[in-house]
Amino acid sequence: MSSHQLLQFRSDPFVLSHCFPLIRPPTISPNQPFHSLPFQRRRSHHARVRSSAKKKKTTQCNLKNETTVTETVKRVYPFHEIEPKWQRYWEDNRTFRTPDDVDTSKPKFYVLDMFPYPSGAGLHVGHPLGYTATDILARLRRMQGYNVLHPMGWDAFGLPAEQYAIETGTHPKTTTFKNIDRFRLQLKSLGFSYDWDREFSTTEPDYYKWTQWIFLQLYKRGLAYQAEVPVNWCPALGTVLANEEVVDGVSERGGHPVIRKPMRQWMLKITAYADRLLEDLDELEWPESIKEMQRNWIGRSEGAELNFSVLDGEGKETDESITVYTTRPDTLFGATYMVVAPEHHLLPYFVTPEQKQQVEEYKDFASRKSDLERTELQKEKTGVFTGCYAKNPANGDAIPIWVADYVLASYGTGAIMAVPAHDTRDNEFALKYNIPIKWVVRNEGKSSDEVYAGVGIIENSSSVETGLDINQLTSKEAALKVIEWAERTRNGKKKVNYKLRDWLFARQRYWGEPIPILILDESGETIAVEESELPLTLPELNDFTPTGTGEPPLAKAVSWVNTVDPATGIPAKRETSTMPQWAGSCWYYLRFMDPKNPDALVDKEKEKYWSPVDVYVGGAEHAVLHLLYSRFWHKVLYDIGVVSTKEPFKCVINQGIILGEVQYTAWKDQEGNYVSADTEERLNELQQVTIPEDKVMKSGDHFALKEDPSIRLIPRAYKMSKSRGNVVNPDDVVLEYGADSLRLYEMFMGPFRDVKNWNTSGIEGVHRFLARTWRLVIGSPQSDGSFKDGTVVTDDEPTLEQLRSLHKCIAKVTEEIESTRFNTGISGMMEFINAAYKWNNQPRGIIEPFVLLLSPYAPHMAEELWSRLGHSSSLAYESFPKANPDYLKDTTIVLPVQINGKTRGTIEVEEGCSEDEAFSLASQDKKLEKYLDGQSIKKRIYVPGKILNVILDKTNVKVSTK
C-alpha cells in the first residue's frame, strides 16, 4: 500500500470504524498498570491479558465492498455500521451545506461554537458537550424551515505550536495542519452537522489578510498605537514570555528567573469604547453573570483627579506634582502618605540619593512579580520610602512618598493617596511602617480606631489656610464640595475612570499574523502597509528560537524585514512583532458568512441577513476577554459601516465543565493502616492512596471502604488533564458505544450549564435506550445477533392513547430543546419508549414522527430508521413534528364504581367512554375484580361521566357470614 493510499485509508471514517484494529496504537503490554489505561481499554484489558498467549486473530478489510470479515461481535444495535454509513452520506451529498445565496424570505438561525484551538492532544469528552448542544439546535431549526448557518473553523495561531517548533524543529504550520486534521476527523466521527465548505483557519493568508485590514482601520483612526509597557522578560532564555509561560516568577521551560521589563509594544485603544461596551450590555440576551463579569472588568467609577505637589529638601513646592485618582475625595484630609508604583515615570525625579539604592533594589524585586501577585489582597505589604515628601492640597501637610508594588502603573495614574483610617490595604501598610493614621469619616457603629471603608459624616476635615471645610457633611456632599474646590483652585478635577486597560496587541513570536506596519529607518515613524499589498505573509523560517536580544524571531528574516517605504523610497523595516492569538478569533463569525470573498471582509447583504449570531456557545473562561475584544472590534466595524448591528452575539450560553470520573481517596499511617477521613485532623501528613471504585461502598451520606466501612473516604472529581490521568478520549467511547450514545449521554448528564462528573457506567443507560428504540422499530435480533432488514411498523391507524403519548412527547422535546434543557428532553423520549413497549402494534403514524423527534439527538440512528421506513433521502430537512393541542388535553376522569349501590372503588376513563369500555376497565381493576369475578350481572346502570353501578344477580351473590 502506497503512502498516499495509507493516508486515504486512515482518514476514511468508514474504515476507521470497521478496520480500527489495524490502526490502533501498539498493543498494550500485559504489565501496563491498569489505572493508566483509557476507560475503554480497561474493560477489555484483563481479557486481553488472559488471551495474550493465544494465537492472534487477523482482521481482513475489503475496502471495495466496505465490509469487515472478523469474529462476530454481538452488539445491541449495529451502530458500527450505521454511523460510518451516514457520515459518508452526509459528506458525499454535502447535506449540511448552506448555499451562498439563500432565500432571504425565510427566517435565519446562526448558531456558532467558540473557535477551538486544535491542540496536539485532540478532543476529550468535555469538548463535545457544547458542540452537541449547538448541533441539536441547528438540526431542529433546519427541520423547522430556517436557513441555518452552522460552521466550524480553527483558531490555529498560538504558542503551543511554536513551542513545539522550538523543541523539535518542526515548522508550526506542519504541526498545526496535523492537529487540525485530527480534530476534524474526530468531529466528523460524532456526526456534527457543520457546513464544512465554510471551514478555514486563522493561519490562512486569505483569512488573516482581513485581520490585518482591520488592524489598519484601527491604526488609521488612532486606535492602534505604540507605548512602553512592562513585559515578562527572561534573561536566561533571551525572550519575552507570555503570562502562561511564567509560573511563580520563573519560566515554565527551564525554571529561569523572569522579570518585568518595559518594552515598546503595540496597543489597541479599547478604553475609547468603554462606555459603549458597558451601556450596550443591557440589550443582550446573555446570562447576567457574564454581563456582570464584563461590567466589573470595565470597572467604571466616578471620582476625582487630585494633584499633590512634590516638595524639595527644604519643604518648598517644586514644579513637579503627582496626580492621583480617587473615588473618595471626601477622605482627602485623611491622606497621610502617598504610594507610587515602581514603574512610575516620576520616581527617578524625587528619590533622594540616600534612598536610591534601596529603591532600585525594590524595583528589581517588584519586577519579578506578575500584576496578579502584586495586587493579591492576602499578601504581605512591602515598600520603600523614597526620602521625598508631597503636599496634601487640602491641609498643606507634608506627607511621605513611598514606592510599593501593590500600586500598578497600568491602573489609574500609577499613584495613590493613602488613607489608612479608611482603607484596609493602606491601613496594613501604615501599621507596618509606623505611618500616622487620621480618621475623617465617623461611623457610629465602630470604635474610632478601627478601619472604616464606608460612608458617613465627615470630621477632622477643615483648613483655614486652604479655605476647604467639609466637616459635618455627608460623604456624598463632601465629595462634591472637594471636587468643586479642586477645580476652582486648580488642584484637580472631576474624573471618570475605568479598570479596563488598553489591549496589549503584540507578541514577540513567529507564529502569528504579521503586523502590517513599516518603521522608517531615519525617523522611526510608523507607516501603514498599503491595503492593496495585503496579506503581508509570514516569511519562511527554519529557526524559531528566541534571538536572545529581545527582538522577535521575525528579526532573523533579514531580507523580509529590510524594505523601503513605497511612497518615498526611504529605507524602512517591517514590524517584527506579531499579533496575539486573540486577533483572529475576534471577527471569525463574520467571515463564516462569506468565507471565499476576495474583495471584502464580508458582503454587506450577507452580513445584514446573517447578523447577529443567534446563539454562541462556549466555555465560561472566555466570558470576559474574548467576548470583550470581539465586541470592541465589532463596534469599530459598525462605526465604519462594515457591519449593520451594534453587537456581534445575540445570545451567549456557557456550557458547564465535565470533570473526570470521581476518585476516592483514603489515607494510611506510617504502619500502613487505613485512617478514616473524619477522625484525623492532619491528613496532609499521612500517605494518600486512591481506592478503585469496586472497593468503595456508599454508607449513609458518605463513602467508605468496603472491607472496613468504618474507614471514610473522600470522593472528588477533578478537571480532566494528562497529569491526573483522568482524560477520557471520545474515540474510545465511540468505538465501544457509538457516537449517538456519546451525544445522548453528554446531554443527559445534567443541566447543560452545570458542572458535571463523567461516569463511564452512565453511558450504559442511554445506550440501552437507543437499543430499545432500535428493537421497537426493527424488531428483535436474530440468533446470530444481526437484525433483519425492514421494520416491524404497521400501517394501522393509531389509537387515541398512542396519539396522546406521541404528542405529549413532541411538546416536551420541542420545548426542552428550545430552552436548552436537553436532559429533560431525553427523559421525555424515554417515557415515550416505555409507553410504546406496552402497545400491541407500532403504527407508522406514530413511529415516523418519533424518529424525526429523535434525530437532533441521535442523527445516525434516526437516519437509518428513516431509511428503513421507506424514505429515500435524508431526514435532515423533513418538517419537525408539531404537537397537536387536542391530544395534549387531559380528557380522563375518575369514575366511581358501585356494586349493588355501594361504592367499592374508582377507575380512570376517557371522557365519552362507553358503558362497555367502562365495565371492561372496572373488571380489570384489582380492587373491583374480587366483587365481579365469577358473578352473574343482573344489570348495569351507567351515567356517563358520573357513575357506574353494577347490580349483581342476588341468587348468585355470596352471603357474608357476618
XYZ file of C-alpha atoms in Angstrom, residues 633-891:
259
model
C -13.783 45.177 17.101
C -17.419 44.781 16.102
C -18.253 48.293 17.288
C -15.330 49.712 15.323
C -16.555 47.848 12.225
C -20.048 49.181 12.908
C -18.709 52.731 13.042
C -17.018 52.383 9.653
C -20.039 50.750 8.025
C -18.783 47.178 7.637
C -21.466 45.626 9.871
C -25.099 46.531 10.452
C -25.515 45.607 14.125
C -24.057 47.151 17.275
C -23.346 43.760 18.861
C -21.997 40.502 17.392
C -23.742 37.900 19.563
C -27.419 37.973 20.435
C -27.397 35.091 22.935
C -24.350 33.617 24.680
C -24.513 30.318 26.538
C -21.723 28.899 28.687
C -21.780 25.132 28.976
C -20.684 23.526 32.229
C -17.387 21.714 32.667
C -17.261 17.930 32.535
C -14.947 16.745 35.284
C -13.155 13.417 35.285
C -14.596 10.358 36.966
C -14.885 10.571 40.743
C -11.721 9.451 42.520
C -11.892 8.046 46.037
C -9.051 8.956 48.388
C -8.000 7.157 51.574
C -5.123 7.774 53.969
C -2.664 5.423 55.633
C -0.478 5.953 58.681
C 3.215 5.014 58.925
C 2.317 1.410 59.727
C 0.205 1.121 56.580
C -3.123 1.133 58.423
C -6.074 3.000 56.939
C -7.128 6.180 58.746
C -10.699 7.422 58.391
C -11.015 10.842 56.788
C -13.247 12.094 59.610
C -11.013 11.051 62.534
C -7.680 12.654 61.728
C -7.168 16.384 61.545
C -3.697 16.323 59.990
C -4.411 14.166 56.950
C -1.816 16.013 54.908
C 0.908 14.312 56.925
C -0.377 10.833 56.054
C 0.099 8.755 52.929
C -2.627 9.398 50.371
C -3.894 6.490 48.271
C -6.552 6.181 45.555
C -9.161 3.455 46.045
C -10.728 1.708 42.996
C -14.481 2.182 42.655
C -15.225 -1.530 43.090
C -13.747 -1.364 46.602
C -15.942 1.561 47.644
C -19.392 1.464 49.216
C -21.983 4.132 49.981
C -22.583 4.431 53.691
C -25.305 6.927 54.565
C -24.297 10.312 53.206
C -20.642 9.414 52.696
C -18.397 6.813 51.076
C -16.441 4.124 52.876
C -14.071 1.235 52.295
C -15.956 -1.974 51.524
C -13.592 -4.136 53.545
C -13.871 -1.789 56.521
C -16.928 0.541 56.479
C -15.515 2.491 59.424
C -12.909 3.982 57.079
C -14.468 7.026 55.488
C -13.159 8.125 52.073
C -13.116 11.482 50.345
C -14.708 11.480 46.862
C -13.619 14.164 44.452
C -13.747 14.801 40.723
C -11.010 16.800 39.008
C -10.805 18.684 35.752
C -9.569 16.350 33.036
C -5.823 16.629 32.486
C -2.986 14.439 31.285
C -1.128 14.872 34.553
C -4.005 13.315 36.524
C -4.511 10.543 34.017
C -8.280 11.114 34.012
C -8.716 12.185 30.400
C -11.369 10.199 28.536
C -10.910 10.071 24.779
C -14.184 10.294 22.822
C -12.698 7.960 20.188
C -12.748 5.159 22.757
C -16.355 5.869 23.703
C -17.434 5.939 20.054
C -15.642 2.664 19.387
C -17.459 0.880 22.210
C -20.858 2.586 22.300
C -21.187 4.676 19.155
C -21.356 8.425 18.539
C -25.104 8.642 19.188
C -24.638 7.168 22.655
C -21.889 9.668 23.446
C -24.011 12.571 22.198
C -27.004 11.397 24.175
C -25.017 10.799 27.362
C -23.349 14.216 27.298
C -26.779 15.814 27.043
C -28.329 13.512 29.652
C -25.671 14.001 32.355
C -27.442 17.011 33.824
C -28.400 20.633 33.105
C -26.341 21.942 30.207
C -24.856 24.882 32.118
C -23.912 22.906 35.267
C -20.617 21.274 36.212
C -20.937 17.502 35.790
C -18.888 14.423 36.622
C -18.057 11.933 33.907
C -19.213 8.421 34.745
C -18.491 5.698 32.243
C -21.195 3.423 33.575
C -23.735 6.173 32.869
C -23.343 5.624 29.125
C -24.832 2.181 29.509
C -28.230 3.677 30.314
C -28.560 5.830 27.197
C -27.022 3.037 25.110
C -29.791 0.719 26.303
C -32.369 3.380 25.459
C -31.086 3.553 21.885
C -31.069 -0.240 21.672
C -34.686 -0.389 22.850
C -35.615 2.263 20.293
C -33.914 0.210 17.575
C -35.710 -3.015 18.551
C -39.055 -1.218 18.828
C -38.822 -0.242 15.160
C -36.679 -3.013 13.642
C -37.609 -5.946 15.817
C -35.652 -8.396 17.946
C -32.227 -9.610 16.811
C -31.747 -12.961 15.127
C -29.910 -15.811 16.797
C -26.551 -14.594 15.479
C -27.135 -11.083 16.863
C -27.879 -9.482 13.492
C -31.095 -7.709 12.570
C -33.389 -8.241 9.607
C -33.866 -5.560 7.004
C -37.030 -3.507 7.180
C -39.131 -2.729 10.239
C -41.999 -4.113 12.310
C -44.002 -0.918 11.809
C -47.607 -1.353 10.690
C -49.974 0.814 8.670
C -52.657 0.608 11.354
C -54.478 3.738 12.422
C -53.021 4.990 15.733
C -55.181 4.736 18.806
C -56.071 7.735 20.908
C -53.664 6.549 23.600
C -50.813 6.293 21.092
C -51.518 9.746 19.671
C -51.562 11.271 23.120
C -48.244 9.660 24.054
C -46.662 10.884 20.830
C -47.880 14.463 21.003
C -47.002 14.842 24.670
C -43.507 13.707 23.703
C -43.374 16.162 20.785
C -44.410 19.048 23.017
C -41.930 18.063 25.711
C -38.921 17.560 23.429
C -39.543 20.709 21.384
C -39.874 22.909 24.452
C -36.842 21.397 26.168
C -34.553 21.751 23.129
C -35.537 25.369 22.608
C -34.909 26.042 26.299
C -31.572 24.131 26.149
C -32.854 21.683 28.781
C -31.570 18.807 26.710
C -31.502 16.269 29.542
C -35.223 16.524 30.251
C -35.950 16.299 26.527
C -34.261 12.884 26.549
C -36.328 11.899 29.573
C -39.468 12.675 27.555
C -38.353 10.337 24.771
C -37.540 7.603 27.274
C -41.054 7.889 28.686
C -42.464 7.525 25.190
C -40.429 4.371 24.505
C -41.575 2.877 27.811
C -45.182 3.505 26.828
C -44.682 2.193 23.269
C -43.415 -1.169 24.532
C -46.842 -1.771 26.099
C -48.650 -1.434 22.787
C -49.652 -4.343 20.587
C -48.529 -2.589 17.412
C -46.296 0.250 16.228
C -48.250 2.363 13.716
C -46.304 4.283 11.088
C -48.193 7.452 12.021
C -46.613 7.247 15.477
C -43.136 5.872 14.787
C -42.154 8.184 11.913
C -42.780 11.397 13.886
C -40.863 9.931 16.816
C -37.874 9.134 14.593
C -37.866 12.776 13.463
C -38.067 13.815 17.105
C -35.042 11.669 17.948
C -32.927 12.895 15.040
C -31.363 16.052 16.554
C -30.033 13.973 19.443
C -29.142 10.691 17.698
C -28.902 11.557 13.995
C -27.200 8.370 12.794
C -29.835 6.025 14.207
C -32.651 8.324 13.130
C -31.363 8.453 9.536
C -31.109 4.662 9.387
C -34.587 4.128 10.816
C -35.989 6.743 8.438
C -34.376 4.936 5.527
C -35.734 1.556 6.637
C -39.171 3.095 6.952
C -39.068 3.530 3.193
C -37.674 7.032 2.657
C -35.027 7.534 0.002
C -33.484 10.805 1.190
C -32.092 12.243 4.405
C -34.451 13.428 7.110
C -32.292 16.491 7.776
C -34.796 18.823 6.100
C -38.019 16.985 6.926
C -40.536 19.022 8.892
C -40.082 18.690 12.619
C -43.238 17.310 14.256
C -45.637 19.765 15.848
C -47.746 18.901 18.845
C -51.496 18.879 18.287
C -53.108 20.676 21.252
C -56.144 18.412 21.015
C -54.002 15.476 22.127
C -52.419 17.377 24.975
C -55.629 17.916 26.898
C -56.152 15.795 29.977
C -59.517 14.183 28.986
